[in-house]
PDB file of C-alpha atoms and ligand atoms in Angstrom:
ATOM      1  CA  MET T  25     -22.813  16.981   8.906  1.00 37.00           C
ATOM      2  CA  LYS T  26     -25.550  15.084   8.956  1.00 38.00           C
ATOM      3  CA  LEU T  27     -27.300  13.329   5.786  1.00 40.00           C
ATOM      4  CA  SER T  28     -29.312  10.392   4.609  1.00 40.00           C
ATOM      5  CA  VAL T  29     -27.476   8.379   2.552  1.00 39.00           C
ATOM      6  CA  PRO T  30     -28.868   7.867  -0.550  1.00 40.00           C
ATOM      7  CA  GLY T  31     -28.159   4.409  -2.555  1.00 40.00           C
ATOM      8  CA  PRO T  32     -28.534   0.726  -0.753  1.00 42.00           C
ATOM      9  CA  TYR T  33     -28.257   1.785   2.456  1.00 45.00           C
ATOM     10  CA  PRO T  34     -31.940   2.567   3.568  1.00 47.00           C
ATOM     11  CA  MET T  35     -31.174   3.938   7.353  1.00 58.00           C
ATOM     12  CA  GLU T  36     -29.929   6.739   8.618  1.00 63.00           C
ATOM     13  CA  GLY T  37     -26.276   7.493   8.994  1.00 68.00           C
ATOM     14  CA  THR T  38     -23.387  10.049   8.884  1.00 63.00           C
ATOM     15  CA  MET T  39     -22.470  10.266   4.923  1.00 60.00           C
ATOM     16  CA  SER T  40     -18.304  11.711   5.591  1.00 60.00           C
ATOM     17  CA  THR T  41     -17.739  14.764   3.174  1.00 53.00           C
ATOM     18  CA  THR T  42     -13.960  14.575   3.980  1.00 55.00           C
ATOM     19  CA  ALA T  43     -12.564  16.976   1.024  1.00 51.00           C
ATOM     20  CA  PRO T  44      -9.013  16.620  -0.229  1.00 51.00           C
ATOM     21  CA  ALA T  45      -5.845  18.017   2.003  1.00 51.00           C
ATOM     22  CA  PRO T  46      -6.788  22.074   2.361  1.00 48.00           C
ATOM     23  CA  ASN T  47      -3.276  22.700   0.324  1.00 49.00           C
ATOM     24  CA  LEU T  48      -4.420  20.132  -2.618  1.00 47.00           C
ATOM     25  CA  PRO T  49      -5.611  21.525  -6.424  1.00 45.00           C
ATOM     26  CA  SER T  50     -10.052  21.259  -5.802  1.00 46.00           C
ATOM     27  CA  VAL T  51      -9.645  19.377  -9.491  1.00 54.00           C
ATOM     28  CA  THR T  52      -6.551  16.058  -8.572  1.00 68.00           C
ATOM     29  CA  LYS T  53      -4.817  15.851 -11.492  1.00 86.00           C
ATOM     30  CA  LYS T  54      -4.025  12.247 -12.457  1.00 95.00           C
ATOM     31  CA  LYS T  55      -1.062  11.106 -11.964  1.00 97.00           C
ATOM     32  CA  ASN T  56       1.188   8.879 -13.722  1.00 97.00           C
ATOM     33  CA  ILE T  57       5.030   7.904 -15.009  1.00 97.00           C
ATOM     34  CA  GLN T  58       5.963  10.925 -17.533  1.00 97.00           C
ATOM     35  CA  THR T  59       4.951  12.432 -13.392  1.00 96.00           C
ATOM     36  CA  PHE T  60       7.906  10.741 -12.010  1.00 97.00           C
ATOM     37  CA  ARG T  61      10.605  11.936 -14.903  1.00 97.00           C
ATOM     38  CA  GLN T  62       8.663  15.410 -14.674  1.00 98.00           C
ATOM     39  CA  LYS T  63       9.831  15.557 -11.225  1.00 98.00           C
ATOM     40  CA  LYS T  64      13.030  14.130 -11.361  1.00 98.00           C
ATOM     41  CA  GLU T  65      13.816  17.061 -14.144  1.00 98.00           C
ATOM     42  CA  HIS T  66      12.655  19.289 -11.702  1.00 98.00           C
ATOM     43  CA  GLY T  67      14.348  18.265  -8.353  1.00 98.00           C
ATOM     44  CA  GLU T  68      11.122  17.839  -6.450  1.00 98.00           C
ATOM     45  CA  PRO T  69      10.321  14.707  -4.201  1.00 98.00           C
ATOM     46  CA  ILE T  70       8.864  11.774  -5.675  1.00 98.00           C
ATOM     47  CA  THR T  71       6.028  10.491  -2.764  1.00 98.00           C
ATOM     48  CA  MET T  72       4.557   7.381  -2.121  1.00 98.00           C
ATOM     49  CA  LEU T  73       3.897   5.304   0.105  1.00 98.00           C
ATOM     50  CA  THR T  74       2.301   1.553  -0.051  1.00 98.00           C
ATOM     51  CA  GLY T  75      -0.816   1.121   0.408  1.00 98.00           C
ATOM     52  CA  TYR T  76      -3.179  -2.260   0.600  1.00 98.00           C
ATOM     53  CA  ASP T  77      -7.432  -1.519   1.448  1.00 98.00           C
ATOM     54  CA  TYR T  78      -9.476   0.223  -0.118  1.00 98.00           C
ATOM     55  CA  PRO T  79      -9.659   3.060   3.691  1.00 98.00           C
ATOM     56  CA  THR T  80      -6.342   3.239   3.458  1.00 98.00           C
ATOM     57  CA  ALA T  81      -5.427   3.844  -0.306  1.00 98.00           C
ATOM     58  CA  LEU T  82      -8.431   6.528   0.271  1.00 98.00           C
ATOM     59  CA  ALA T  83      -7.052   8.666   2.134  1.00 98.00           C
ATOM     60  CA  LEU T  84      -3.296   8.190   0.914  1.00 98.00           C
ATOM     61  CA  ASP T  85      -4.912  10.137  -2.328  1.00 98.00           C
ATOM     62  CA  ARG T  86      -7.103  12.726  -0.316  1.00 98.00           C
ATOM     63  CA  ALA T  87      -3.894  13.437   0.966  1.00 98.00           C
ATOM     64  CA  GLY T  88      -1.919  14.298  -2.495  1.00 98.00           C
ATOM     65  CA  ILE T  89       0.784  11.232  -2.924  1.00 98.00           C
ATOM     66  CA  ASP T  90       2.280  10.643  -6.538  1.00 98.00           C
ATOM     67  CA  ALA T  91       2.136   6.724  -6.292  1.00 98.00           C
ATOM     68  CA  ILE T  92       1.078   4.289  -3.917  1.00 98.00           C
ATOM     69  CA  LEU T  93       2.719   0.537  -4.442  1.00 98.00           C
ATOM     70  CA  VAL T  94       0.652  -2.202  -3.435  1.00 98.00           C
ATOM     71  CA  GLY T  95       3.517  -3.873  -1.988  1.00 98.00           C
ATOM     72  CA  ASP T  96       4.611  -7.766  -1.188  1.00 98.00           C
ATOM     73  CA  SER T  97       4.898  -6.012   2.181  1.00 97.00           C
ATOM     74  CA  LEU T  98       1.196  -6.757   2.743  1.00 98.00           C
ATOM     75  CA  GLY T  99       2.490 -11.175   3.057  1.00 98.00           C
ATOM     76  CA  MET T 100       4.057  -9.748   6.190  1.00 96.00           C
ATOM     77  CA  VAL T 101       1.794  -6.794   7.561  1.00 97.00           C
ATOM     78  CA  VAL T 102      -1.632  -7.661   6.347  1.00 97.00           C
ATOM     79  CA  LEU T 103      -2.038 -11.422   6.225  1.00 97.00           C
ATOM     80  CA  GLY T 104       1.219 -12.011   9.888  1.00 96.00           C
ATOM     81  CA  TYR T 105       3.609 -14.047   7.360  1.00 96.00           C
ATOM     82  CA  GLU T 106       7.290 -13.927   8.715  1.00 94.00           C
ATOM     83  CA  ASP T 107       8.149 -12.917   5.154  1.00 94.00           C
ATOM     84  CA  THR T 108       6.870 -12.001   1.718  1.00 96.00           C
ATOM     85  CA  MET T 109       7.710 -15.405   0.180  1.00 96.00           C
ATOM     86  CA  PRO T 110       4.191 -17.185   0.422  1.00 98.00           C
ATOM     87  CA  VAL T 111       2.543 -13.958  -1.083  1.00 98.00           C
ATOM     88  CA  THR T 112       1.025 -15.422  -3.682  1.00 98.00           C
ATOM     89  CA  MET T 113      -0.926 -13.183  -6.960  1.00 98.00           C
ATOM     90  CA  GLU T 114      -4.400 -14.144  -6.431  1.00 98.00           C
ATOM     91  CA  GLN T 115      -3.628 -12.875  -2.972  1.00 98.00           C
ATOM     92  CA  MET T 116      -1.968  -9.250  -4.819  1.00 98.00           C
ATOM     93  CA  LEU T 117      -4.929  -8.984  -6.988  1.00 98.00           C
ATOM     94  CA  HIS T 118      -7.585  -8.746  -4.497  1.00 98.00           C
ATOM     95  CA  HIS T 119      -5.458  -5.912  -2.317  1.00 98.00           C
ATOM     96  CA  CYS T 120      -4.850  -4.636  -5.666  1.00 98.00           C
ATOM     97  CA  ARG T 121      -8.486  -4.093  -6.671  1.00 98.00           C
ATOM     98  CA  ALA T 122      -9.585  -2.823  -3.143  1.00 98.00           C
ATOM     99  CA  VAL T 123      -6.420   0.021  -3.649  1.00 98.00           C
ATOM    100  CA  ALA T 124      -7.704   0.852  -7.449  1.00 98.00           C
ATOM    101  CA  ARG T 125     -11.748   1.826  -6.592  1.00 98.00           C
ATOM    102  CA  ALA T 126     -10.300   4.297  -3.707  1.00 98.00           C
ATOM    103  CA  VAL T 127      -7.451   6.334  -6.021  1.00 98.00           C
ATOM    104  CA  ARG T 128      -8.894   8.805  -8.481  1.00 98.00           C
ATOM    105  CA  SER T 129      -5.020  10.317  -8.859  1.00 98.00           C
ATOM    106  CA  ALA T 130      -2.350   8.455  -7.241  1.00 98.00           C
ATOM    107  CA  LEU T 131      -0.084   6.662  -9.921  1.00 98.00           C
ATOM    108  CA  LEU T 132      -0.420   2.498  -8.495  1.00 98.00           C
ATOM    109  CA  ILE T 133       1.993  -0.054  -9.135  1.00 98.00           C
ATOM    110  CA  GLY T 134       1.458  -3.734  -7.845  1.00 98.00           C
ATOM    111  CA  ASP T 135       4.258  -5.408  -6.691  1.00 98.00           C
ATOM    112  CA  MET T 136       4.893  -8.361  -8.636  1.00 98.00           C
ATOM    113  CA  PRO T 137       5.254 -11.618  -5.694  1.00 98.00           C
ATOM    114  CA  PHE T 138       7.341 -14.464  -5.607  1.00 98.00           C
ATOM    115  CA  MET T 139       7.484 -16.767  -8.553  1.00 98.00           C
ATOM    116  CA  SER T 140       5.489 -14.620 -10.465  1.00 98.00           C
ATOM    117  CA  TYR T 141       8.448 -13.266 -12.586  1.00 98.00           C
ATOM    118  CA  GLN T 142      11.461 -16.181 -11.741  1.00 97.00           C
ATOM    119  CA  ILE T 143       9.792 -18.884 -14.141  1.00 97.00           C
ATOM    120  CA  SER T 144       9.453 -17.718 -16.852  1.00 98.00           C
ATOM    121  CA  THR T 145       9.323 -14.479 -19.261  1.00 98.00           C
ATOM    122  CA  GLU T 146       5.994 -15.912 -20.958  1.00 98.00           C
ATOM    123  CA  GLU T 147       4.427 -16.284 -16.920  1.00 98.00           C
ATOM    124  CA  ALA T 148       6.329 -13.102 -15.918  1.00 98.00           C
ATOM    125  CA  VAL T 149       4.406 -10.700 -19.178  1.00 98.00           C
ATOM    126  CA  ARG T 150       1.355 -12.425 -18.015  1.00 98.00           C
ATOM    127  CA  ASN T 151       1.458 -12.305 -14.476  1.00 98.00           C
ATOM    128  CA  ALA T 152       2.480  -8.625 -15.029  1.00 99.00           C
ATOM    129  CA  GLY T 153      -0.779  -8.342 -17.548  1.00 98.00           C
ATOM    130  CA  ARG T 154      -2.790  -9.352 -14.917  1.00 98.00           C
ATOM    131  CA  PHE T 155      -1.503  -6.267 -12.161  1.00 98.00           C
ATOM    132  CA  LEU T 156      -3.533  -3.691 -14.886  1.00 98.00           C
ATOM    133  CA  GLN T 157      -6.058  -6.121 -16.589  1.00 98.00           C
ATOM    134  CA  GLU T 158      -7.945  -7.487 -13.070  1.00 98.00           C
ATOM    135  CA  GLY T 159      -6.042  -5.480 -10.982  1.00 98.00           C
ATOM    136  CA  GLY T 160      -6.188  -1.775 -11.621  1.00 98.00           C
ATOM    137  CA  MET T 161      -2.881  -0.828 -11.741  1.00 98.00           C
ATOM    138  CA  HIS T 162      -0.430   1.380 -14.264  1.00 98.00           C
ATOM    139  CA  SER T 163       2.673  -0.537 -13.374  1.00 98.00           C
ATOM    140  CA  VAL T 164       3.862  -3.270 -12.409  1.00 98.00           C
ATOM    141  CA  LYS T 165       7.767  -3.734  -9.664  1.00 98.00           C
ATOM    142  CA  LEU T 166       9.487  -6.955  -9.905  1.00 98.00           C
ATOM    143  CA  GLU T 167      13.038  -7.269  -7.802  1.00 98.00           C
ATOM    144  CA  GLY T 168      16.293  -7.973  -9.332  1.00 98.00           C
ATOM    145  CA  GLY T 169      18.974  -6.299 -11.526  1.00 98.00           C
ATOM    146  CA  ARG T 170      20.739  -8.298 -14.493  1.00 98.00           C
ATOM    147  CA  GLU T 171      19.231 -11.732 -14.072  1.00 97.00           C
ATOM    148  CA  ARG T 172      15.967  -9.608 -14.934  1.00 98.00           C
ATOM    149  CA  LEU T 173      16.697  -8.152 -18.241  1.00 98.00           C
ATOM    150  CA  GLU T 174      15.378 -10.366 -20.516  1.00 98.00           C
ATOM    151  CA  THR T 175      12.009 -10.757 -18.435  1.00 98.00           C
ATOM    152  CA  ILE T 176      11.720  -6.755 -17.327  1.00 98.00           C
ATOM    153  CA  ARG T 177      12.044  -5.897 -21.341  1.00 98.00           C
ATOM    154  CA  ALA T 178       9.563  -8.328 -22.004  1.00 98.00           C
ATOM    155  CA  ILE T 179       6.925  -7.181 -20.270  1.00 98.00           C
ATOM    156  CA  ILE T 180       7.883  -3.668 -21.245  1.00 98.00           C
ATOM    157  CA  ASN T 181       7.491  -4.422 -24.830  1.00 98.00           C
ATOM    158  CA  ALA T 182       3.860  -5.448 -23.961  1.00 98.00           C
ATOM    159  CA  GLY T 183       3.075  -1.830 -23.196  1.00 98.00           C
ATOM    160  CA  ILE T 184       3.912  -2.588 -19.441  1.00 98.00           C
ATOM    161  CA  PRO T 185       5.744  -0.117 -17.582  1.00 98.00           C
ATOM    162  CA  VAL T 186       7.988  -1.693 -14.925  1.00 98.00           C
ATOM    163  CA  MET T 187       9.422  -0.138 -11.617  1.00 98.00           C
ATOM    164  CA  GLY T 188      12.821  -2.037 -10.588  1.00 98.00           C
ATOM    165  CA  HIS T 189      14.438  -2.804  -7.220  1.00 98.00           C
ATOM    166  CA  LEU T 190      17.478  -2.711  -5.853  1.00 98.00           C
ATOM    167  CA  GLY T 191      19.349  -3.486  -2.757  1.00 97.00           C
ATOM    168  CA  LEU T 192      17.507  -5.268  -0.403  1.00 96.00           C
ATOM    169  CA  THR T 193      15.153  -7.383  -2.075  1.00 95.00           C
ATOM    170  CA  PRO T 194      13.125  -8.926   0.275  1.00 93.00           C
ATOM    171  CA  GLN T 195      12.411 -11.706  -1.758  1.00 94.00           C
ATOM    172  CA  SER T 196      16.489 -13.166  -1.789  1.00 92.00           C
ATOM    173  CA  ILE T 197      16.376 -13.165   1.688  1.00 88.00           C
ATOM    174  CA  HIS T 198      17.985 -16.306   2.301  1.00 90.00           C
ATOM    175  CA  ALA T 199      20.127 -15.251  -0.584  1.00 88.00           C
ATOM    176  CA  LEU T 200      20.973 -12.040   0.762  1.00 89.00           C
ATOM    177  CA  GLY T 201      21.776 -13.506   4.614  1.00 84.00           C
ATOM    178  CA  GLY T 202      18.415 -12.122   5.993  1.00 84.00           C
ATOM    179  CA  PHE T 203      17.272  -8.550   6.293  1.00 85.00           C
ATOM    180  CA  ARG T 204      20.194  -6.860   5.836  1.00 88.00           C
ATOM    181  CA  THR T 205      21.388  -3.137   4.407  1.00 93.00           C
ATOM    182  CA  GLN T 206      23.561  -4.067   0.874  1.00 92.00           C
ATOM    183  CA  GLY T 207      26.305  -2.740  -0.915  1.00 96.00           C
ATOM    184  CA  ARG T 208      29.123  -1.652   2.096  1.00 96.00           C
ATOM    185  CA  THR T 209      31.567  -2.819   0.233  1.00 97.00           C
ATOM    186  CA  ALA T 210      33.016  -0.764  -2.812  1.00 98.00           C
ATOM    187  CA  GLU T 211      32.382  -4.260  -5.345  1.00 97.00           C
ATOM    188  CA  ALA T 212      29.254  -4.857  -3.751  1.00 97.00           C
ATOM    189  CA  ALA T 213      28.382  -1.067  -4.109  1.00 98.00           C
ATOM    190  CA  ARG T 214      29.964  -1.445  -7.464  1.00 98.00           C
ATOM    191  CA  ARG T 215      27.621  -4.246  -8.546  1.00 98.00           C
ATOM    192  CA  ILE T 216      24.704  -1.919  -7.434  1.00 98.00           C
ATOM    193  CA  LEU T 217      25.295   1.096  -9.052  1.00 98.00           C
ATOM    194  CA  GLU T 218      25.982  -1.887 -12.429  1.00 98.00           C
ATOM    195  CA  ASP T 219      22.663  -2.750 -12.333  1.00 98.00           C
ATOM    196  CA  ALA T 220      20.630   0.176 -11.529  1.00 98.00           C
ATOM    197  CA  ILE T 221      22.116   1.348 -15.187  1.00 98.00           C
ATOM    198  CA  LEU T 222      21.154  -1.645 -17.106  1.00 98.00           C
ATOM    199  CA  LEU T 223      17.620  -1.434 -15.384  1.00 98.00           C
ATOM    200  CA  GLU T 224      17.228   1.904 -17.148  1.00 98.00           C
ATOM    201  CA  GLU T 225      18.707   0.533 -20.296  1.00 98.00           C
ATOM    202  CA  ALA T 226      16.741  -1.952 -20.207  1.00 98.00           C
ATOM    203  CA  GLY T 227      13.912   0.268 -19.978  1.00 98.00           C
ATOM    204  CA  CYS T 228      12.603   0.525 -16.048  1.00 98.00           C
ATOM    205  CA  TYR T 229      10.798   4.015 -15.831  1.00 98.00           C
ATOM    206  CA  SER T 230      11.612   3.865 -11.952  1.00 98.00           C
ATOM    207  CA  LEU T 231      13.812   2.292  -9.189  1.00 98.00           C
ATOM    208  CA  VAL T 232      13.335   1.334  -5.831  1.00 98.00           C
ATOM    209  CA  LEU T 233      16.536   1.319  -3.766  1.00 98.00           C
ATOM    210  CA  GLU T 234      16.359  -0.091  -0.688  1.00 98.00           C
ATOM    211  CA  SER T 235      18.457  -0.478   2.990  1.00 97.00           C
ATOM    212  CA  VAL T 236      21.530   0.856   1.078  1.00 98.00           C
ATOM    213  CA  PRO T 237      24.011   3.393   2.265  1.00 98.00           C
ATOM    214  CA  ALA T 238      22.896   6.955   1.555  1.00 98.00           C
ATOM    215  CA  ARG T 239      26.106   8.140  -0.517  1.00 98.00           C
ATOM    216  CA  LEU T 240      25.873   5.230  -2.897  1.00 98.00           C
ATOM    217  CA  ALA T 241      21.649   5.965  -3.215  1.00 98.00           C
ATOM    218  CA  GLU T 242      22.628   9.312  -4.090  1.00 98.00           C
ATOM    219  CA  LEU T 243      25.779   8.761  -6.917  1.00 98.00           C
ATOM    220  CA  ILE T 244      23.237   6.080  -8.194  1.00 98.00           C
ATOM    221  CA  SER T 245      20.204   8.876  -8.575  1.00 98.00           C
ATOM    222  CA  LYS T 246      22.490  11.154  -9.296  1.00 98.00           C
ATOM    223  CA  ARG T 247      24.204   9.097 -12.675  1.00 98.00           C
ATOM    224  CA  ILE T 248      20.152   7.699 -13.928  1.00 98.00           C
ATOM    225  CA  SER T 249      18.702  10.174 -15.839  1.00 98.00           C
ATOM    226  CA  ILE T 250      15.553   7.318 -14.024  1.00 98.00           C
ATOM    227  CA  PRO T 251      13.777   8.843 -10.762  1.00 98.00           C
ATOM    228  CA  THR T 252      14.838   6.193  -7.287  1.00 98.00           C
ATOM    229  CA  ILE T 253      12.520   5.495  -4.421  1.00 98.00           C
ATOM    230  CA  GLY T 254      14.840   5.722  -1.799  1.00 98.00           C
ATOM    231  CA  ILE T 255      13.468   2.762   1.303  1.00 98.00           C
ATOM    232  CA  GLY T 256      16.460   3.171   4.268  1.00 97.00           C
ATOM    233  CA  ALA T 257      18.588   4.728   2.057  1.00 98.00           C
ATOM    234  CA  GLY T 258      18.860   8.653   2.459  1.00 98.00           C
ATOM    235  CA  VAL T 259      17.725  12.009   1.592  1.00 98.00           C
ATOM    236  CA  GLY T 260      19.756  12.009  -2.052  1.00 98.00           C
ATOM    237  CA  CYS T 261      17.099   9.517  -3.591  1.00 98.00           C
ATOM    238  CA  ASP T 262      14.375  11.484  -5.879  1.00 98.00           C
ATOM    239  CA  GLY T 263      11.854   9.909  -3.807  1.00 98.00           C
ATOM    240  CA  GLN T 264      10.194   8.553  -0.906  1.00 98.00           C
ATOM    241  CA  VAL T 265       8.528   5.302   0.191  1.00 98.00           C
ATOM    242  CA  LEU T 266       8.139   3.038   3.430  1.00 98.00           C
ATOM    243  CA  VAL T 267       5.272   0.510   4.444  1.00 98.00           C
ATOM    244  CA  VAL T 268       2.395   2.894   4.981  1.00 98.00           C
ATOM    245  CA  HIS T 269       2.146  -0.151   8.300  1.00 97.00           C
ATOM    246  CA  ASP T 270       5.314   1.284   9.420  1.00 97.00           C
ATOM    247  CA  MET T 271       4.863   5.028   9.374  1.00 97.00           C
ATOM    248  CA  LEU T 272       1.433   4.438  11.127  1.00 97.00           C
ATOM    249  CA  GLY T 273       2.463   2.532  13.874  1.00 96.00           C
ATOM    250  CA  LEU T 274       0.377  -0.975  12.508  1.00 95.00           C
ATOM    251  CA  PHE T 275       2.979  -2.976  13.272  1.00 85.00           C
ATOM    252  CA  ASP T 276       4.184  -3.812  16.203  1.00 79.00           C
ATOM    253  CA  ARG T 277       6.599  -6.689  15.067  1.00 80.00           C
ATOM    254  CA  PHE T 278       9.536  -4.990  14.662  1.00 79.00           C
ATOM    255  CA  THR T 279      10.495  -1.429  12.824  1.00 83.00           C
ATOM    256  CA  PRO T 280      13.731  -0.620  11.084  1.00 88.00           C
ATOM    257  CA  LYS T 281      15.848   2.202  11.791  1.00 90.00           C
ATOM    258  CA  PHE T 282      15.121   4.236   8.886  1.00 93.00           C
ATOM    259  CA  VAL T 283      11.222   4.341   9.242  1.00 96.00           C
ATOM    260  CA  LYS T 284       9.684   7.776  10.685  1.00 96.00           C
ATOM    261  CA  LYS T 285       6.546   6.657  13.315  1.00 95.00           C
ATOM    262  CA  TYR T 286       4.203   8.531  12.227  1.00 97.00           C
ATOM    263  CA  ALA T 287       1.342   8.172  14.161  1.00 97.00           C
ATOM    264  CA  ASP T 288       0.553   4.669  16.679  1.00 96.00           C
ATOM    265  CA  LEU T 289      -2.240   3.477  15.597  1.00 97.00           C
ATOM    266  CA  HIS T 290      -2.044   0.083  17.146  1.00 96.00           C
ATOM    267  CA  GLY T 291      -1.613   1.596  20.411  1.00 95.00           C
ATOM    268  CA  GLU T 292      -4.973   3.946  19.288  1.00 97.00           C
ATOM    269  CA  MET T 293      -6.402   0.805  18.657  1.00 97.00           C
ATOM    270  CA  GLN T 294      -6.323  -0.977  21.538  1.00 97.00           C
ATOM    271  CA  ARG T 295      -6.689   2.072  23.161  1.00 98.00           C
ATOM    272  CA  ALA T 296     -10.533   2.155  20.775  1.00 98.00           C
ATOM    273  CA  PHE T 297     -11.330  -0.892  21.546  1.00 98.00           C
ATOM    274  CA  GLY T 298     -10.731  -1.041  25.148  1.00 98.00           C
ATOM    275  CA  GLU T 299     -12.571   1.578  25.515  1.00 98.00           C
ATOM    276  CA  TYR T 300     -15.600  -0.405  23.610  1.00 98.00           C
ATOM    277  CA  ILE T 301     -15.606  -3.480  25.274  1.00 98.00           C
ATOM    278  CA  GLU T 302     -15.321  -0.925  28.631  1.00 98.00           C
ATOM    279  CA  ASP T 303     -18.672   0.445  27.507  1.00 98.00           C
ATOM    280  CA  VAL T 304     -20.529  -2.196  26.455  1.00 98.00           C
ATOM    281  CA  LEU T 305     -19.510  -4.004  30.199  1.00 98.00           C
ATOM    282  CA  ALA T 306     -21.759  -0.880  31.321  1.00 98.00           C
ATOM    283  CA  ARG T 307     -23.857  -0.578  29.018  1.00 98.00           C
ATOM    284  CA  ARG T 308     -22.994   3.059  28.146  1.00 98.00           C
ATOM    285  CA  TYR T 309     -22.506   1.982  24.531  1.00 98.00           C
ATOM    286  CA  PRO T 310     -25.425   1.581  22.566  1.00 97.00           C
ATOM    287  CA  ALA T 311     -26.729   5.128  23.966  1.00 97.00           C
ATOM    288  CA  GLU T 312     -29.726   7.196  23.039  1.00 96.00           C
ATOM    289  CA  GLU T 313     -27.854   8.968  20.393  1.00 97.00           C
ATOM    290  CA  HIS T 314     -26.985   5.295  18.439  1.00 97.00           C
ATOM    291  CA  THR T 315     -30.604   3.847  19.146  1.00 97.00           C
ATOM    292  CA  VAL T 316     -33.246   3.725  16.201  1.00 96.00           C
ATOM    293  CA  GLU T 317     -36.955   4.633  17.527  1.00 95.00           C
ATOM    294  CA  MET T 318     -40.177   2.997  16.328  1.00 96.00           C
ATOM    295  CA  PRO T 319     -43.146   5.427  15.818  1.00 97.00           C
ATOM    296  CA  GLU T 320     -45.464   5.307  19.070  1.00 96.00           C
ATOM    297  CA  GLU T 321     -48.113   4.431  17.773  1.00 96.00           C
ATOM    298  CA  GLU T 322     -46.460   1.582  16.057  1.00 96.00           C
ATOM    299  CA  TRP T 323     -45.313   0.025  19.274  1.00 95.00           C
ATOM    300  CA  ARG T 324     -49.341   0.308  20.991  1.00 95.00           C
ATOM    301  CA  MET T 325     -50.529  -1.467  17.394  1.00 95.00           C
ATOM    302  CA  LEU T 326     -48.210  -4.373  18.016  1.00 96.00           C
ATOM    303  CA  LEU T 327     -48.157  -4.560  22.022  1.00 94.00           C
ATOM    304  CA  GLY T 328     -51.692  -5.031  20.799  1.00 94.00           C
ATOM    305  CA  GLU T 329     -51.784  -7.781  18.731  1.00 91.00           C
ATOM    306  CA  LEU T 330     -49.464  -9.563  19.937  1.00 88.00           C
ATOM    307  CA  PRO T 331     -50.553 -12.739  23.064  1.00 87.00           C
ATOM    308  CA  ALA T 332     -50.495 -11.856  26.523  1.00 82.00           C
ATOM    309  CA  GLU T 333     -46.763 -13.212  28.018  1.00 79.00           C
ATOM    310  CA  LYS T 334     -47.445 -16.083  30.181  1.00 73.00           C
ATOM    311  CA  ASP T 335     -47.197 -15.808  33.873  1.00 66.00           C
ATOM    312  CA  THR T 336     -44.111 -18.069  34.917  1.00 56.00           C
TER     313      THR T 336
HETATM  314  O1  KIV K 406       6.634  -4.672  -1.403  1.00 65.15           O
HETATM  315  C1  KIV K 406       6.856  -3.455  -0.408  1.00 65.15           C
HETATM  316  O2  KIV K 406       7.141  -2.548   0.391  1.00 65.15           O
HETATM  317  C2  KIV K 406       8.549  -3.014  -0.857  1.00 65.15           C
HETATM  318  C3  KIV K 406       8.900  -1.788  -0.654  1.00 65.15           C
HETATM  319  C4  KIV K 406       9.728  -1.926   0.629  1.00 65.15           C
HETATM  320  C5  KIV K 406       8.884  -1.056  -1.132  1.00 65.15           C
HETATM  321  O3  KIV K 406       8.489  -3.617  -2.268  1.00 65.15           O
END
């Protein structure tokens, strides 16, 4: 639909009238941590994806996603770092704010970056608070099990809901020996199960299980009452999350085995950029429909006012 754009854009244009996905109610309900609990009670899967910017968050929210995680994975898929370790609080908050501006319905989770919660409980609570106060998030996620209980309790005592994260915890890849599946031996699996129970007892409202055997993830999901959100952890979890750049085919460095690619946006972007370059080189773009003209009499007046062009 062609509309004149109101407000600060004094030009003609096309205003998007994109409606929510057709299967959604027209009045979208705000999701919260109770939504997670209710979904687990009703056996309904929880849907979650990462999101780092305004347009992606807008599309996720309009599609009806339950939760958006502003993950520190943005260090790799948006900022191009080798791993998540260099990501700072300021970078996280910058992306959180962009996501929060777009979202009406989804529960928003800010991922606490490396060294924002490990140094002291006080610093952890202060940084967790910044995600809500400055980043517009509704809750935070942090990695680790038994060693994080005191920190998690302190953040929850400050009124901030916490999501845990067990299994492959990317901020510990140097200790874990790389990006590899966790909990493959009975002993390692028991430790993850024990940690999951401890995180529930500490008050986490939910728990990410990353790269653990499907049987273990299912067992944990049955043994704890808070919802588990799996990534590379099989179908037995209470919900699923993926890194949005992986599932959209936007991150070309590598794709983990557990990722289902729903699109090839990197390929599509390259195609569009190539077409644009060809159009500009061939002077096919901008065409008449992309061009603004001034009224003929104004043009003539301008030419009449101009000094004659010098002969060269
Ligand atoms: O940072 C992130 O995107 C995550 C998900 C992989 C769960 O922690």
